[in-house]
Amino acid sequence: MRAFCAKPTLGPPPRFRSSKKATPIRMSTGVQLAASPDPRKSSGALSQLDERILALIMGQAPLTEVLEAICAQIDQQYPGLLCSVLLLENDGRTLRSSAAPGLPKEYCQAIDGFQVGPRAGSCGTAVYRKQQVVVADIACDPLWADYSALALRHGLRACWSTPIASQDGKILGTFAIYYREPRTPDAQHLQLIAHATNLAGIAIERDQAKADLRAAESRFRSLVERLPAITYVAELGAEGSWHYVSPQIESMLGFSPAEWLSSSTNWMDRILAEDRHIALAAEKRFQQTHELFQAEYRMLSREGCVLWFRDEAVMLRDTDGQRLLMQGVLYDITERKRLEDELRHSQKMEAVGQLAGGVAHDFNNLLMLIQAHNERVREQLSANHPAHKDAGEIENAVLRAASLTRQLLAFSRKQVLQPMVLDLNAVLTEVAKMLDRLIGKNIELRVAPAETLWRVKADPGQMEQVILNLAVNSRDAMPHGGKLIIETRNVELDEAYARSHEGVSPGRYVRLTVSDTGIGMDAWTQARMFEPFFTTKEPGKGTGLGLATVYGVVKQSGGWIWVTSEPERGTTFEIHLPQIEEAEKVVTTSVKKVKPANTPKGTETVLLVEDQDGIRDLVGQFLGRNGYTVLHAVDGDEALRLAGEYGDGIDLLLTDILMPNIGGRELAQRLTQVRPDMRVLFMSGYPEHSSSGDEVSGLHAAVLQKPFSMDSLARKIRSLFDECESSR
Ligand SMILES: Nc1ncnc2c1ncn2[C@@H]1O[C@H](COP(=O)(O)OP(=O)(O)OP(=O)(O)O)[C@@H](O)[C@H]1O
Ligand SMILES: [Mg+2]
C-alpha cells in the first residue's frame, strides 16, 4: 500500500528516496541555489493542497483534473511560478502534455509528444537520467540547445524538471517548474516539488491501477460471457438463490439472466424429473465434502428442447467470508451425448451382426440339409399321403428360419441388399394386398400412394419387409381397433428442416408415412425402440427385431427415419429415401419367382467341392439323378488333385466358399487359370458372400445363397451354361 505523504518533506522527492538509487539534485548550470525561506510560510497551504487533491482522488475525479489542480495550487505559491506535468507513455520514450494551467497552450501543444533523450530540455533529460534536472537559464544551457527558441518565444527562461516515479521506482512522467527569468530553486521550491511529485505519483498510479482493473475486468467478463457455457454463482442447496448467471443462459435455456435470478426454484424446475436425483445427490455430496461438484443431467429449455448439461462447481466464500457459495459452469453436452448414444447403438448392432454372421454359415448349412432331405422325402410321397402336408410345413419352417437369419443380418447392416431403382408405390400396392388379411377387421386401413412418385434406390424385398414390420407394429398397438394410414409423397426438404432434424441433409426425398391411432410410446420406449431385441411385448409375441430391421434397411439405403409418438395418441413413422435421378430400369415390385414345370437337366461334368458330408452327398446325388457327371471333393486340395487327373473336361466348379486351407475363391482362381471356359458356382452360407459373381473378376461365376432348394440349384447351373452359350 502506498503511504500517503501528508506533510511536506525536504530534499529529493520521497519516491526517489524509496527507490534504490539515491538521486541528488543536479544543477545543469552553475547558477546557485537561492537562500531558503521560512518553511512555515507555505506549510498551511500545502496541507490544504493535500486535502483537496486527496478529495479529488477519492472522488474518482479524472486524472487530468487532479493534475491540473496540483499545478494550479503550486502556481499560486510563488509569483511568476508556472508548473506542468508531462506523462510518460508506455513506450518509455514519449512525453505527453497532461496539465499546465499557467503555461501558454501553444507551448504545451508543441512539447506534446516530446522524446526522451540525453539533451532533451529539462523534462526529456530528467526522464533519461532518472533524476532532477535544474536548468537555471534556458537561453544558454546546452540541454536546451535544440529547443530554447521555442521556450524563449513563449518567454520561458528557467525550467526545473523532476521525474515522477511510482512506488516501485518506475518513471511515470515529470513535474516541471518554469520561470520567465533565469532562476534556481530555493529550499521551499524543493519542498514544493517533492510534495507535488509525490501527489502526482499517487494520482497517476491510482489512475493506472484503475485502468488495469478495468482492462482485467473486461477481459474476464468477455471470457465468462463468450464461453460456450453458462457460468454462475449460487447459494448451496437445491433451492439456494442464484447470485449471478452469465447471459448465455438466454440462448441455451431461453431465460434472461434477470428472469433466472428472480426465482430460486428455476434450477430444479428445469431439470427433468427423472434426472433430479442425480443433481440432488451431487449437491448433497458437495455439501458434505466441499469438493468439486460434478453432475450430468438434462434440462428443459423454455421452448421445450431437452438439453444435456455437465455441471461443475467449486466452493466459494462470500465477500464477508460468512456464506458458502457455489461457483460453477454448465456446459452443454447434448451433442456429445447424442454421439455417445449413436456409438453405443452401432456397437450393439455390430456385436449382434458379428454374432449373426458367425452363426449364419453353420445355421444355413443345417437348414440346407433339412430342406434337401425334406424335398427328397416329399418327392417319394404321393400328393394324397398324410405326411405330404407335414413335409410342406417343414419347408415353410425352413423358409421362416432362413428369413430370420436374413433379418438378423439386415438390421446389423450386414445383409447384402440388392438395391435397384424402384417405384415405392408399386411395392406399397403389392404389400397392401397382404395387409387386409394381416391387420384384422377392427382396424380401418387407408393406403394413399402419391399420384406420381420420384424414384428411389432400394431393395424391393427389404422395402416390403419395412412396410410390413411397421404395419404389424401399428396393428399390435391398436388391440381395440383404430386407424392405420400408409401414404407416400414427394417432399423437398430445405435447410431449415434439415437444421431442426438431426442427421438430415436438404434435398428431394420420397417420404413413406405409416401412422396409427394406437397406444403410442413414452420417451423411454422411443429411446430404445430401434435397439435389437427391445420389445415391450409378452414373451413369444415379439422378438424386438422389427424396428431394428427397419432401421438397418433404411440406413443402408441412404435414408433416415423420423418418429413422432405420444402415449394414447398414436405413432407416426416417416421414412425418407433420397430421390434417384438415374434413368435405370424401374422395378415395379420384388421379383416373383416363376416356376417352370420341370427341373432342368444337363450332361456336363461338375466338380463338387463341399466339406459338409451331408450337403455334398445330397447335392451330388441330385445332380447325378439329373444327368450330370459329378466329381466329389471334400476340400480344395482334393479338388486340385482331381482336376489334375481329369484334365480340361470339367465344365463347372460347384464349390462352398468358406473351407479350411484353400477357400472357394482361391480354388476357382487357380482352376480357371488353366480352364478359362469353366463356369463357377459358389455356394455360401454367409450372406456377405452373396453378391453377384462378377466379384470374382474374369470368371463365369455366380453365387447361390444357402439354404437353397435343389430346384433352384438346377436352374442356376442351367442359366450359367445358357448365359455363356448366348454370350458366345
Ligand atoms: N406403432 C407403434 N405403436 C406403439 N409402440 C410401438 C409401435 N411400433 C413399435 N413400438 C414399440 O417398439 C417396440 C419395438 O418394436 P419392434 O418392431 O422392434 O419389436 P416388436 O414389435 O416388439 O417385436 P417384432 O417386431 O420383432 O415381432 C415394440 O415392442 C413397441 O413397444
Ligand atoms: Mg414389431
mmCIF file of C-alpha atoms and ligand atoms in Angstrom, residues 468-470 472-474 476 534-535 537 541-547, ligand 2:
data_model
loop_
_atom_site.group_PDB
_atom_site.id
_atom_site.type_symbol
_atom_site.label_atom_id
_atom_site.label_comp_id
_atom_site.label_asym_id
_atom_site.label_seq_id
_atom_site.Cartn_x
_atom_site.Cartn_y
_atom_site.Cartn_z
ATOM 1 C CA LEU A 468 -44.883 -54.942 -43.148
ATOM 2 C CA ASN A 469 -42.911 -54.509 -39.916
ATOM 3 C CA LEU A 470 -44.310 -51.025 -39.390
ATOM 4 C CA VAL A 472 -47.674 -55.082 -37.857
ATOM 5 C CA ASN A 473 -46.384 -52.845 -35.064
ATOM 6 C CA SER A 474 -49.303 -50.487 -35.651
ATOM 7 C CA ASP A 476 -50.282 -54.548 -32.261
ATOM 8 C CA PHE A 534 -36.017 -54.443 -27.479
ATOM 9 C CA THR A 535 -39.666 -55.300 -27.133
ATOM 10 C CA LYS A 537 -44.458 -57.373 -25.962
ATOM 11 C CA LYS A 541 -45.243 -62.198 -29.059
ATOM 12 C CA GLY A 542 -42.332 -60.105 -30.246
ATOM 13 C CA THR A 543 -38.642 -60.637 -30.922
ATOM 14 C CA GLY A 544 -37.758 -56.967 -30.865
ATOM 15 C CA LEU A 545 -36.191 -57.218 -34.298
ATOM 16 C CA GLY A 546 -38.894 -55.461 -36.338
ATOM 17 C CA LEU A 547 -37.763 -51.857 -35.961
HETATM 18 MG MG MG B 2 -42.503 -55.283 -34.500
#
